Coordinates of C-alpha atoms and ligand atoms in Angstrom, one line a residue:
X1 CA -184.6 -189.9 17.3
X2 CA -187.2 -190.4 14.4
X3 CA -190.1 -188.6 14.9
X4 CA -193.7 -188.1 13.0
X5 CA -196.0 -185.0 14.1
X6 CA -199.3 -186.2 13.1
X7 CA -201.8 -182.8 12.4
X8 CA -200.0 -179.4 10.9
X9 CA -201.6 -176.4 12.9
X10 CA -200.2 -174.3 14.8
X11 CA -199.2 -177.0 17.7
X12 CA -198.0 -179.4 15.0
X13 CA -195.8 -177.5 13.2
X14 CA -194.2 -176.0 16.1
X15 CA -193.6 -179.1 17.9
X16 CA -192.2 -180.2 14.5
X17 CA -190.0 -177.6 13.9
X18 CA -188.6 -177.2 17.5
X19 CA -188.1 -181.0 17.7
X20 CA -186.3 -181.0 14.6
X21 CA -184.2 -177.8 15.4
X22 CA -183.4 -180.2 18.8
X23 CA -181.9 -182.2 16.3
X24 CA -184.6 -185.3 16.2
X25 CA -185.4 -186.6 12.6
X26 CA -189.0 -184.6 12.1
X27 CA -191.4 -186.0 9.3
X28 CA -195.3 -184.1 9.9
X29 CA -198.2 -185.5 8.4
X30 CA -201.8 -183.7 7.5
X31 CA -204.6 -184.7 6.0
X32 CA -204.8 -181.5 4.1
X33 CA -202.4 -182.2 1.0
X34 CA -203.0 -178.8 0.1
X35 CA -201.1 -177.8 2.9
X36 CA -198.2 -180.5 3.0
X37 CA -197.5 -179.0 -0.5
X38 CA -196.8 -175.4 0.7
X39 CA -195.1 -176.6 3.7
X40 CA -192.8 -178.8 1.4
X41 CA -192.5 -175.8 -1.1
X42 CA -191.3 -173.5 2.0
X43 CA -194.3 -171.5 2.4
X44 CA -195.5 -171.3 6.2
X45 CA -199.5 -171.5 6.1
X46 CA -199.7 -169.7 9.8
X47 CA -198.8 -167.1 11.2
X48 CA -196.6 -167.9 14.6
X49 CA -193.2 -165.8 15.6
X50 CA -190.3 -167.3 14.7
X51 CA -191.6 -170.5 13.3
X52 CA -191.2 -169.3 9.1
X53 CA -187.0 -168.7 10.9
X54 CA -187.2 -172.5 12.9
X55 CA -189.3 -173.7 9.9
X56 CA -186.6 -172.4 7.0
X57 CA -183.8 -173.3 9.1
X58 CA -184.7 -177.1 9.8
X59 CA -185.6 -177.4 6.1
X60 CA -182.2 -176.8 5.0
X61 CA -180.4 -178.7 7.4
X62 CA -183.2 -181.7 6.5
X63 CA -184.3 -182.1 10.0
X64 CA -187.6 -181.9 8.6
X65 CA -189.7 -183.2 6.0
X66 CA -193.5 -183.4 5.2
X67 CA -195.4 -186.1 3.6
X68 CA -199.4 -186.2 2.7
X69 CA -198.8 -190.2 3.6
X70 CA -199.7 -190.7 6.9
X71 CA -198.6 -194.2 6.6
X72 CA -195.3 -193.1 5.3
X73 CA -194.8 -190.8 8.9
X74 CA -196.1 -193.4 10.6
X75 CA -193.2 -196.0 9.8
X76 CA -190.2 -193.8 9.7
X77 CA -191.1 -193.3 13.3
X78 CA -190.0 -194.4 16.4
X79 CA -192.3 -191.8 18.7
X80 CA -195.8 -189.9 16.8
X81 CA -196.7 -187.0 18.4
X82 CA -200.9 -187.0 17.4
X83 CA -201.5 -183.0 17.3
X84 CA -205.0 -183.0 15.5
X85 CA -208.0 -181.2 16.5
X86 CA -210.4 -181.3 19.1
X87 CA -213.0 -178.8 18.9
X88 CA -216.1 -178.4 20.7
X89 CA -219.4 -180.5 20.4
X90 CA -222.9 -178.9 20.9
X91 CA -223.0 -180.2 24.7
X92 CA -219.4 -179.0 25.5
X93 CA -218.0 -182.0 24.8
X94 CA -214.5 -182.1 22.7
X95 CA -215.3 -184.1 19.6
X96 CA -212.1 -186.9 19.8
X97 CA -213.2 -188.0 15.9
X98 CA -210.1 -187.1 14.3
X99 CA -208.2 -188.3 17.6
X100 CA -209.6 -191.7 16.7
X101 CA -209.1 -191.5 12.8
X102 CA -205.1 -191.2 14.0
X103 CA -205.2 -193.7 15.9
X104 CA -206.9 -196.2 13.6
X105 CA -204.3 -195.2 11.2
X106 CA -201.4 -195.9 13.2
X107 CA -202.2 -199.3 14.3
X108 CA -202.9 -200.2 11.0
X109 CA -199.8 -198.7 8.8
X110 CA -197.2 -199.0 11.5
X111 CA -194.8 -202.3 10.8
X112 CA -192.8 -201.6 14.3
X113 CA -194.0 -200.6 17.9
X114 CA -194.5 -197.3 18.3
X115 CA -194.4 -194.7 21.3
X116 CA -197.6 -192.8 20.8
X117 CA -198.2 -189.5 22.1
X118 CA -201.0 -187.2 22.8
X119 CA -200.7 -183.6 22.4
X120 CA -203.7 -182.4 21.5
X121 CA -205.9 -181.2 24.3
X122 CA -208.4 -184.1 25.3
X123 CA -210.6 -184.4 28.0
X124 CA -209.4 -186.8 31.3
X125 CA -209.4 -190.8 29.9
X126 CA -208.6 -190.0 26.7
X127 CA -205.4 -191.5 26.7
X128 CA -206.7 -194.6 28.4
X129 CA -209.3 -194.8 25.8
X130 CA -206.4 -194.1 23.0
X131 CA -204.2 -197.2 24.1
X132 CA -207.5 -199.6 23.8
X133 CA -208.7 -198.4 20.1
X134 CA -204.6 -198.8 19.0
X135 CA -204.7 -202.2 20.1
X136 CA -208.3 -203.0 19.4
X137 CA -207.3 -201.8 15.6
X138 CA -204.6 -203.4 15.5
X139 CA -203.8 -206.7 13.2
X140 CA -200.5 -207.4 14.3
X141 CA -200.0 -208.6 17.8
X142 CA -196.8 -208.6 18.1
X143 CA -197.0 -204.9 18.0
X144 CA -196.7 -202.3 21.0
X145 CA -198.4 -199.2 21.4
X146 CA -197.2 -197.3 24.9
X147 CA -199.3 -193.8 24.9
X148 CA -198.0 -190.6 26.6
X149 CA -199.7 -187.4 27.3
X150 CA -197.9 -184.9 26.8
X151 CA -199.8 -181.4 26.9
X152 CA -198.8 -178.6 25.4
X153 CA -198.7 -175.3 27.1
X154 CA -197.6 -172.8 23.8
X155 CA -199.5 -169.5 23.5
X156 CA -200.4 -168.3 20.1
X157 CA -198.1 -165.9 19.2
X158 CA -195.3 -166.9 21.4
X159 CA -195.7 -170.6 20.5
X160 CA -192.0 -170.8 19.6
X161 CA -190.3 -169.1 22.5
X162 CA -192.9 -171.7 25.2
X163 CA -192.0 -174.6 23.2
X164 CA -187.9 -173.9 23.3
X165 CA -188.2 -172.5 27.0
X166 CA -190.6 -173.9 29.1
X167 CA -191.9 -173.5 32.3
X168 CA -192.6 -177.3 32.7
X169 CA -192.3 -180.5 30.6
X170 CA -195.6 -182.7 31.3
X171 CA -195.3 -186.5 30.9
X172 CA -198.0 -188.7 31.5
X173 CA -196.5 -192.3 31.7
X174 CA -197.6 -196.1 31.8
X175 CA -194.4 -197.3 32.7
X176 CA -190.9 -196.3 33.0
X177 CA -189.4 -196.8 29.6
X178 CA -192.0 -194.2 27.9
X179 CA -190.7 -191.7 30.8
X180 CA -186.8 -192.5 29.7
X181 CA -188.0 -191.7 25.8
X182 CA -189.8 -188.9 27.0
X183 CA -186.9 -187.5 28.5
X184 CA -184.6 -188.2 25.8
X185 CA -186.9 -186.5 23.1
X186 CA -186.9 -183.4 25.4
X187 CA -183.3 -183.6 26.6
X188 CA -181.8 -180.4 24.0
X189 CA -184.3 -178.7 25.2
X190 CA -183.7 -179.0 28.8
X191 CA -180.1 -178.9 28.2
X192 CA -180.7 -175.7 25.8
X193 CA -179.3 -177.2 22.9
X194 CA -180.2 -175.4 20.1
X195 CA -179.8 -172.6 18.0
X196 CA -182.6 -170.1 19.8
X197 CA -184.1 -167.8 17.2
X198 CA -185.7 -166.1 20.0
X199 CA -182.7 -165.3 21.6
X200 CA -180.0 -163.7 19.0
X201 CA -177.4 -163.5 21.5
X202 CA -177.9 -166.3 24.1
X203 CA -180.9 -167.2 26.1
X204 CA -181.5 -165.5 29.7
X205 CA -179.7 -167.5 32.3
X206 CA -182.1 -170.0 34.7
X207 CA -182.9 -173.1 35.8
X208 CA -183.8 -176.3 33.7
X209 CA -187.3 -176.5 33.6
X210 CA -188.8 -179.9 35.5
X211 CA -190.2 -183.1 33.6
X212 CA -192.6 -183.9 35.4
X213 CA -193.6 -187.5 35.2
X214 CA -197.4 -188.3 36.1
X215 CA -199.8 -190.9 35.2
X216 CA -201.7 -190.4 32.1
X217 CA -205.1 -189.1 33.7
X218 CA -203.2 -186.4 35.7
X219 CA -201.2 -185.3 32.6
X220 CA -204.5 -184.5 30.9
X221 CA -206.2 -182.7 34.0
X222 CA -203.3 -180.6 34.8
X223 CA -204.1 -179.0 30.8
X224 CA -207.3 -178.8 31.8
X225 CA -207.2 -177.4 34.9
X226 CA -204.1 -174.6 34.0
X227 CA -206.5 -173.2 31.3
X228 CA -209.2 -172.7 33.4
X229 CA -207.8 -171.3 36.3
X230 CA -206.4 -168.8 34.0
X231 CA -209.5 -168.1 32.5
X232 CA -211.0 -167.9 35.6
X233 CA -208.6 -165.4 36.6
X234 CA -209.6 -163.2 33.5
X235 CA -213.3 -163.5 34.3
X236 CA -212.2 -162.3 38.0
X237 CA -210.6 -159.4 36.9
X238 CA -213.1 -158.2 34.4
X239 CA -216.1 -158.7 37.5
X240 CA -213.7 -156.5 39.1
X241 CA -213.3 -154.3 36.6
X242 CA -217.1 -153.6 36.6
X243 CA -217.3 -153.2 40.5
X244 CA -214.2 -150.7 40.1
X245 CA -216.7 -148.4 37.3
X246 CA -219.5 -148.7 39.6
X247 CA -217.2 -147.3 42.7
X248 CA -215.1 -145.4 41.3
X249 CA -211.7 -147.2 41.9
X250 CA -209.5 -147.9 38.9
X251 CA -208.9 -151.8 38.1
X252 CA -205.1 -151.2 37.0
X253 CA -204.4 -150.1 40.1
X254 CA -206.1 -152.8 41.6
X255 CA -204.7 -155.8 39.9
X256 CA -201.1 -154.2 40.0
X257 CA -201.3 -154.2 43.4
X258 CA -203.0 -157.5 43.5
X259 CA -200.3 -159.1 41.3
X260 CA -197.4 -158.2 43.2
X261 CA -198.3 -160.6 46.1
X262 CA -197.0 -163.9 44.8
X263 CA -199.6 -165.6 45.5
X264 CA -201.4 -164.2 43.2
X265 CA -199.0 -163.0 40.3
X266 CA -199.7 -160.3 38.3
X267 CA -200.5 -162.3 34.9
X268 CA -204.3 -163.0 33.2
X269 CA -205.4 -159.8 35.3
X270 CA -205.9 -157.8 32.2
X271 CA -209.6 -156.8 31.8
X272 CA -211.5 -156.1 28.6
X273 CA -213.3 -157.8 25.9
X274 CA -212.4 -161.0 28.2
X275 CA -211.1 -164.2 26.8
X276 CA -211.4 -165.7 23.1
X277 CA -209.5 -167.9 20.8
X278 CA -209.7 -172.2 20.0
X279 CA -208.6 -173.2 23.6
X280 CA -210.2 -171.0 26.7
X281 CA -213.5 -170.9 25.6
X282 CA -213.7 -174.7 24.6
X283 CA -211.6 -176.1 27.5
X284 CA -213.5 -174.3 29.4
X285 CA -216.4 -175.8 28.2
X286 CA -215.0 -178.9 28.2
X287 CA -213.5 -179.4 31.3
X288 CA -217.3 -178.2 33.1
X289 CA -218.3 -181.2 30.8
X290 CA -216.1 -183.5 32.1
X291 CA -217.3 -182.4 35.7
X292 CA -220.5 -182.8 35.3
X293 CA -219.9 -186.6 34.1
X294 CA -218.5 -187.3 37.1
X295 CA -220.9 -185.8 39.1
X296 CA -218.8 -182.7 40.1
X297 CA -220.9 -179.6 39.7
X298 CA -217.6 -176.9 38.4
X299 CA -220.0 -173.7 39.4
X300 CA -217.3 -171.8 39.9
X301 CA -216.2 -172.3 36.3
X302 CA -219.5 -172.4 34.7
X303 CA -219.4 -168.4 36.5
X304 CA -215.9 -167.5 34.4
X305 CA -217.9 -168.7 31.5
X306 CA -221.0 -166.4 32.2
X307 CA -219.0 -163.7 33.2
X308 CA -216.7 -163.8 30.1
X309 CA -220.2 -164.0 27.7
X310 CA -221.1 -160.9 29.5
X311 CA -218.4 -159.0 28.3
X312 CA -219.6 -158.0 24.9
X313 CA -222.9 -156.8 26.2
X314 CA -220.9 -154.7 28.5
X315 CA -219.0 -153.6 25.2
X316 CA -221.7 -152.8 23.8
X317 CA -223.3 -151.1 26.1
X318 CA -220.6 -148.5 26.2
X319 CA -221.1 -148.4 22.6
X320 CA -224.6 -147.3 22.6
X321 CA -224.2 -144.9 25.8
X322 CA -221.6 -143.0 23.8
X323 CA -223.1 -143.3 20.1
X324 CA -226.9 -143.4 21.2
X325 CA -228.0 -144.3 17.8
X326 CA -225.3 -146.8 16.0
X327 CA -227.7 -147.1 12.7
X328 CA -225.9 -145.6 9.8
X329 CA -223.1 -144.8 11.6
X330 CA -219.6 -145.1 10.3
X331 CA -217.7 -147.2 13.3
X332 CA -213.9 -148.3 13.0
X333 CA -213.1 -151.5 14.7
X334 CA -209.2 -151.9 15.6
X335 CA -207.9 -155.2 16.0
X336 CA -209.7 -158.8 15.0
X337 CA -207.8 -161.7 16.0
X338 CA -209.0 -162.3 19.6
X339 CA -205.5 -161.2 21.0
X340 CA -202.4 -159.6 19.7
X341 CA -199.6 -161.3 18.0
X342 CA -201.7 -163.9 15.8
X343 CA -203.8 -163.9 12.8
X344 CA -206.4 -166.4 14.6
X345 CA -209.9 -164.9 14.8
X346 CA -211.8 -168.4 16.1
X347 CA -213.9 -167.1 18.9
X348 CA -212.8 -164.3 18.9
X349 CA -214.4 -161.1 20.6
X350 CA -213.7 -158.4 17.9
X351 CA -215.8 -160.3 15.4
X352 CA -218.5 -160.6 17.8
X353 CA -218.4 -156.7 18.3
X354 CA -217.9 -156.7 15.0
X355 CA -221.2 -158.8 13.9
X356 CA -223.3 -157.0 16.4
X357 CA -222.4 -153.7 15.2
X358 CA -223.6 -154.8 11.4
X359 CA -226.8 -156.5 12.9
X360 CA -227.6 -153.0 14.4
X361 CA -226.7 -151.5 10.7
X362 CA -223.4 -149.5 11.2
X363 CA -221.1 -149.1 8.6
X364 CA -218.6 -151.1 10.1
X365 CA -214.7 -150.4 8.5
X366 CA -211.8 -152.7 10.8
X367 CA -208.0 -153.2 10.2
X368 CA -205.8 -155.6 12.3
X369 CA -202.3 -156.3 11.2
X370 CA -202.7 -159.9 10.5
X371 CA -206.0 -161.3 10.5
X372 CA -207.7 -159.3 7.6
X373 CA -208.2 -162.1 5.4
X374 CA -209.3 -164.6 8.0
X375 CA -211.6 -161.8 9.3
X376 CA -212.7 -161.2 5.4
X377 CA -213.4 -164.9 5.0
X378 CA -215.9 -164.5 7.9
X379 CA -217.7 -161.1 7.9
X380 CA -217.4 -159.8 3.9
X381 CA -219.4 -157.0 4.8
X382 CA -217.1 -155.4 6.9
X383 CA -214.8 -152.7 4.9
X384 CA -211.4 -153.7 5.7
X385 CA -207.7 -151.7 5.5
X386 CA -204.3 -152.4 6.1
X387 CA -203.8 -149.1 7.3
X388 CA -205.6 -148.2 10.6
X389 CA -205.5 -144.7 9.5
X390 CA -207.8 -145.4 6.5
X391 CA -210.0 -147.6 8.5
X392 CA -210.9 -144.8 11.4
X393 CA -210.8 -141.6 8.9
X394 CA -214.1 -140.4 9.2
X395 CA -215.5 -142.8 11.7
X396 CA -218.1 -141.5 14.5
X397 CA -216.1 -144.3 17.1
X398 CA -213.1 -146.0 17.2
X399 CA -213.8 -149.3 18.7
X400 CA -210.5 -151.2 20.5
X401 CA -210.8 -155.0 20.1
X402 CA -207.6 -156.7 20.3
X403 CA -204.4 -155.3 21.8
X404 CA -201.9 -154.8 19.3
X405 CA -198.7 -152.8 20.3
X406 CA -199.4 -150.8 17.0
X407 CA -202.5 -149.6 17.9
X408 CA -200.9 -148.1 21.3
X409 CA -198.3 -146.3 19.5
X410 CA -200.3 -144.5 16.9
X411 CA -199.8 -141.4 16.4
X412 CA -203.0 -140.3 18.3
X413 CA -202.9 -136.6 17.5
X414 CA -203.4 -137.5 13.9
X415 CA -206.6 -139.9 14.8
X416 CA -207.8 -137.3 16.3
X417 CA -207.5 -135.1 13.3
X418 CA -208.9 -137.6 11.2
X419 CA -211.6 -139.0 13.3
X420 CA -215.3 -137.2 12.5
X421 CA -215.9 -137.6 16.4
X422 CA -213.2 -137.8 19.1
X423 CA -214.6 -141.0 20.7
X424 CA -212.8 -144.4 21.8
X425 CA -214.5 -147.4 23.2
X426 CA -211.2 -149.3 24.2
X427 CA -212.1 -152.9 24.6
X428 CA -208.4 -153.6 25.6
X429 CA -207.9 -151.1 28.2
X430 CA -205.2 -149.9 25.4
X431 CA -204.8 -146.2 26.0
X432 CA -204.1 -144.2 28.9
X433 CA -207.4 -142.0 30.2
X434 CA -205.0 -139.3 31.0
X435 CA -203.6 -139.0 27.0
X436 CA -206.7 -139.2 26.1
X437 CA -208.0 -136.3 28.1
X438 CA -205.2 -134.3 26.9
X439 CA -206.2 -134.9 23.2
X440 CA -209.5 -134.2 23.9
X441 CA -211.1 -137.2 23.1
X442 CA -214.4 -138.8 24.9
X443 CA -212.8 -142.2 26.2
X444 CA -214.6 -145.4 27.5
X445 CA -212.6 -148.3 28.8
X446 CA -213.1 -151.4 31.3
X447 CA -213.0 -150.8 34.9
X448 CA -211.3 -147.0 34.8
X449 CA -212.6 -143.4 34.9
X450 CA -214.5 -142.0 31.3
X451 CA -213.1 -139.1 30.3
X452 CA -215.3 -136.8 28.7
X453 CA -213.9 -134.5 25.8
X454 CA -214.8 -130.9 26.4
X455 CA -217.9 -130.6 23.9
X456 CA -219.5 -133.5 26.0
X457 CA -218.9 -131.5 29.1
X458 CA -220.5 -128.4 27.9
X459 CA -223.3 -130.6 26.9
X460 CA -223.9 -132.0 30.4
Ligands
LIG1 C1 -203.9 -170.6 25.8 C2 -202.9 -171.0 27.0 O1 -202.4 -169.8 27.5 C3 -201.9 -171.9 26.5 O2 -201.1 -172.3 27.6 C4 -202.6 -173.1 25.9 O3 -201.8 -174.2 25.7 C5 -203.4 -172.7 24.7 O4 -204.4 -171.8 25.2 P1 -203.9 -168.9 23.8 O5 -205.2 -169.4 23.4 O6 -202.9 -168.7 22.7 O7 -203.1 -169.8 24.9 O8 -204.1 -167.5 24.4 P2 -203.7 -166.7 25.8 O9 -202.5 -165.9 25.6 O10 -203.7 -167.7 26.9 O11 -205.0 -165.7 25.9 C6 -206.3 -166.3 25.8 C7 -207.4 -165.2 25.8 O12 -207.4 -164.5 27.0 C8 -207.1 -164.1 24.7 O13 -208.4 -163.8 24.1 C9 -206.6 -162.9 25.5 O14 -206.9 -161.7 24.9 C10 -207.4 -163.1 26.8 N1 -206.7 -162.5 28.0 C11 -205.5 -162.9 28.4 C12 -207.4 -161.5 28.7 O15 -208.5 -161.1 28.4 N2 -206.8 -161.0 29.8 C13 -205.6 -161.4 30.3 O16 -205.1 -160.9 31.3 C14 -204.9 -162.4 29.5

């Protein structure tokens, strides 16, 4: 089928080039020409797993093809998938502007009718609201515009592999023809035909993963609601990770045990630093918005919220219990993207720590190994290095903020060689107390023992 992806980050692309890996005709569309030039020149502007492979591939085989003419996308198409942004408003609200730019755009360019669907996250109505602007913009009346919501579930980082395997396909329909489309777009991917760059060999055995077919309001609450229930189970762990300090139980054990009833399932249990990045925090926000319009009062949500704000205090506080006096002190912070496996900092908890510590006038060095020049472009006072070596060599703390494998498999004898004080604040629950004890070091984490190094012992 001729497809157009409307919007070239992280969602568009991969939704582009795992459609057109499917096999579907794949033309994307952005407003930044900028970036339609690097994409046509091969270059991938993001960093996602496996999408430069999917990306490379689909470009050779001419699945895919990228215009800075909307227009152009728009009338090669049979079905637009609108990927643009929707980020927050001052009152929590998710601005739809860009949502209604596309849509203005495809009622006017498009010559045929079009299936138009929504996969950017939007608060409940949208879609309802999206069918009325395509027609109200419209000139031509003979035109039709069916929209689908279609959310996306695709982690950063792992973007590919949840687009090519999912858990579930979510369809919010008007009628029964956009539901057969639906299908047929997603039908290699629920028969498992393509090449999987995921999988060298061949993909894990299992079940096809359901379409489920839904009205269009329910489609966009189920986005809303998955993301906050996991967020929510974040926030729960972390409050639990702060009883476990007070009482002297360790959270691990805790949430292992936890996890294992199925009920529950062990996943989003992992407390730290607590929960960053473009869609938590604002769907969050968002969907407590969108409850409060209807005159539903989401306390429990607006708690996750609080509780996940608290979390850098509770960094910090560590920070100053250990350090005392941060002023002049020389700090290493590991990790800046708000979780592992991306180069996306947007809200995320590392530069917060990393802000704070500034503000309080430490000389703050950090590394991460992808998000240094999105960090830099932020916070230029921060001393960056690509190797995490360089970047804790002489520092008074090592500060854990995101939880990269590489940081785990340091070689830990030598940081503590290099390190002018043997103490680690691990925002990520990274290390293991019982390593650390062994090396000596002074070792704060969320919700388990300290360890105290032996100097800090004698001190006591
Ligand atoms: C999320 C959803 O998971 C995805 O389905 C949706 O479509 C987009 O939003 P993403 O923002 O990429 O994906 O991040 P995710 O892997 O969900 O993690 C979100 C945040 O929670 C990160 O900051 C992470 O570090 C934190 N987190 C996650 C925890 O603090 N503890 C956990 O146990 C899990």
């Amino acid at each position: 089928m001729k497809l157009a992806v409307i919007g070239c980050g992280y969602v568009g692309l991969v939704t582009g080039a795992c459609l057109a890996e499917a096999g579907h005709d794949v033309v994307c569309t952005d407003i930044d020409a900028d970036r339609i030039a690097q994409l046509q020149s091969g270059n991938v502007p993001i960093y996602e797993h496996h999408l430069d492979k999917v990306l490379e591939s689909v470009r050779r085989s001419g699945q895919i093809s990228y215009t800075a003419d909307a227009g152009d996308a728009i009338r090669a198409s049979e079905a637009i998938f609108i990927c643009v942004g929707t980020p927050p408003k001052d009152n929590g609200d998710a601005d739809l502007s860009a949502i209604d730019n596309v849509a203005r755009q495809i009622a006017t360019e498009a010559r045929s009718s079009k299936l138009v669907i929504e996969k950017s996250t939007v608060p409940a109505r949208t879609g309802l609201e999206l069918r009325r602007a395509l027609s109200a913009y419209s000139r031509n009346s003979g035109l039709t515009f069916r929209v689908v919501s279609n959310p996306e579930f695709l982690r950063e980082g792992t973007a590919v592999e949840d687009f090519l395997h999912p858990d579930r396909i979510v369809v919010g329909v008007e009628d029964d023809s956009s539901a057969a489309q639906m299908r047929e777009i997603y039908r290699p991917i629920l028969e498992r035909k393509f090449r999987c760059p995921v999988h060298e060999d061949a993909c894990p055995a299992g079940p096809e993963a359901p379409l489920l077919v839904t009205t269009i309001n329910s489609a966009e609450l189920i986005k809303h609601a998955s993301n906050s229930f996991l967020a929510l189970k974040i926030s729960y762990a972390n409050a639990l990770a702060d009883i476990c300090e007070r009482i002297g139980a360790d959270v691990h054990e805790v949430t292992h045990a936890m996890g294992l009833d199925p009920r529950i399932g062990g996943q989003f249990l992992q407390a730290g630093l607590g929960f960053g990045g473009f869609c938590f925090p604002k769907d969050l926000q968002a969907f407590v918005h969108l409850a409060g319009t209807v005159g539903v009062d989401f306390e429990i949500l607006k708690a996750a919220e609080r509780v996940n704000k608290q979390r850098i205090d509770r960094f910090l506080e560590k920070v100053h219990q250990a350090l005392w006096v941060v002023k002049g002190k020389r700090v290493a912070i590991l990790g800046l993207a708000f979780k592992a496996n991306t180069d996306d900092v947007r809200f995320s908890p590392a530069l917060e720590v990393a802000r704070r510590m500034l503000a309080e006038g430490a000389d703050v060095h950090a590394t991460d190994p992808e998000a240094i020049s999105r960090a830099e472009a932020i916070l230029p006072q921060v001393a960056y290095h690509r190797d995490p070596y360089d970047a804790l060599r002489d520092a008074e703390a090592l500060l854990i903020c995101t939880e990269w494998d590489e940081f785990r498999q340091l070689d830990w004898e030598r940081v503590a060689k290099l390190m002018a004080r043997r103490l680690v604040i691990d925002g990520r629950n990274l290390c293991s107390p019982a390593r650390m004890r062994e090396l000596d070091f002074e070792y704060f984490s969320f919700g388990r023992e300290l360890v105290r190094s032996s100097r800090m012992e004698a001190a006591r």
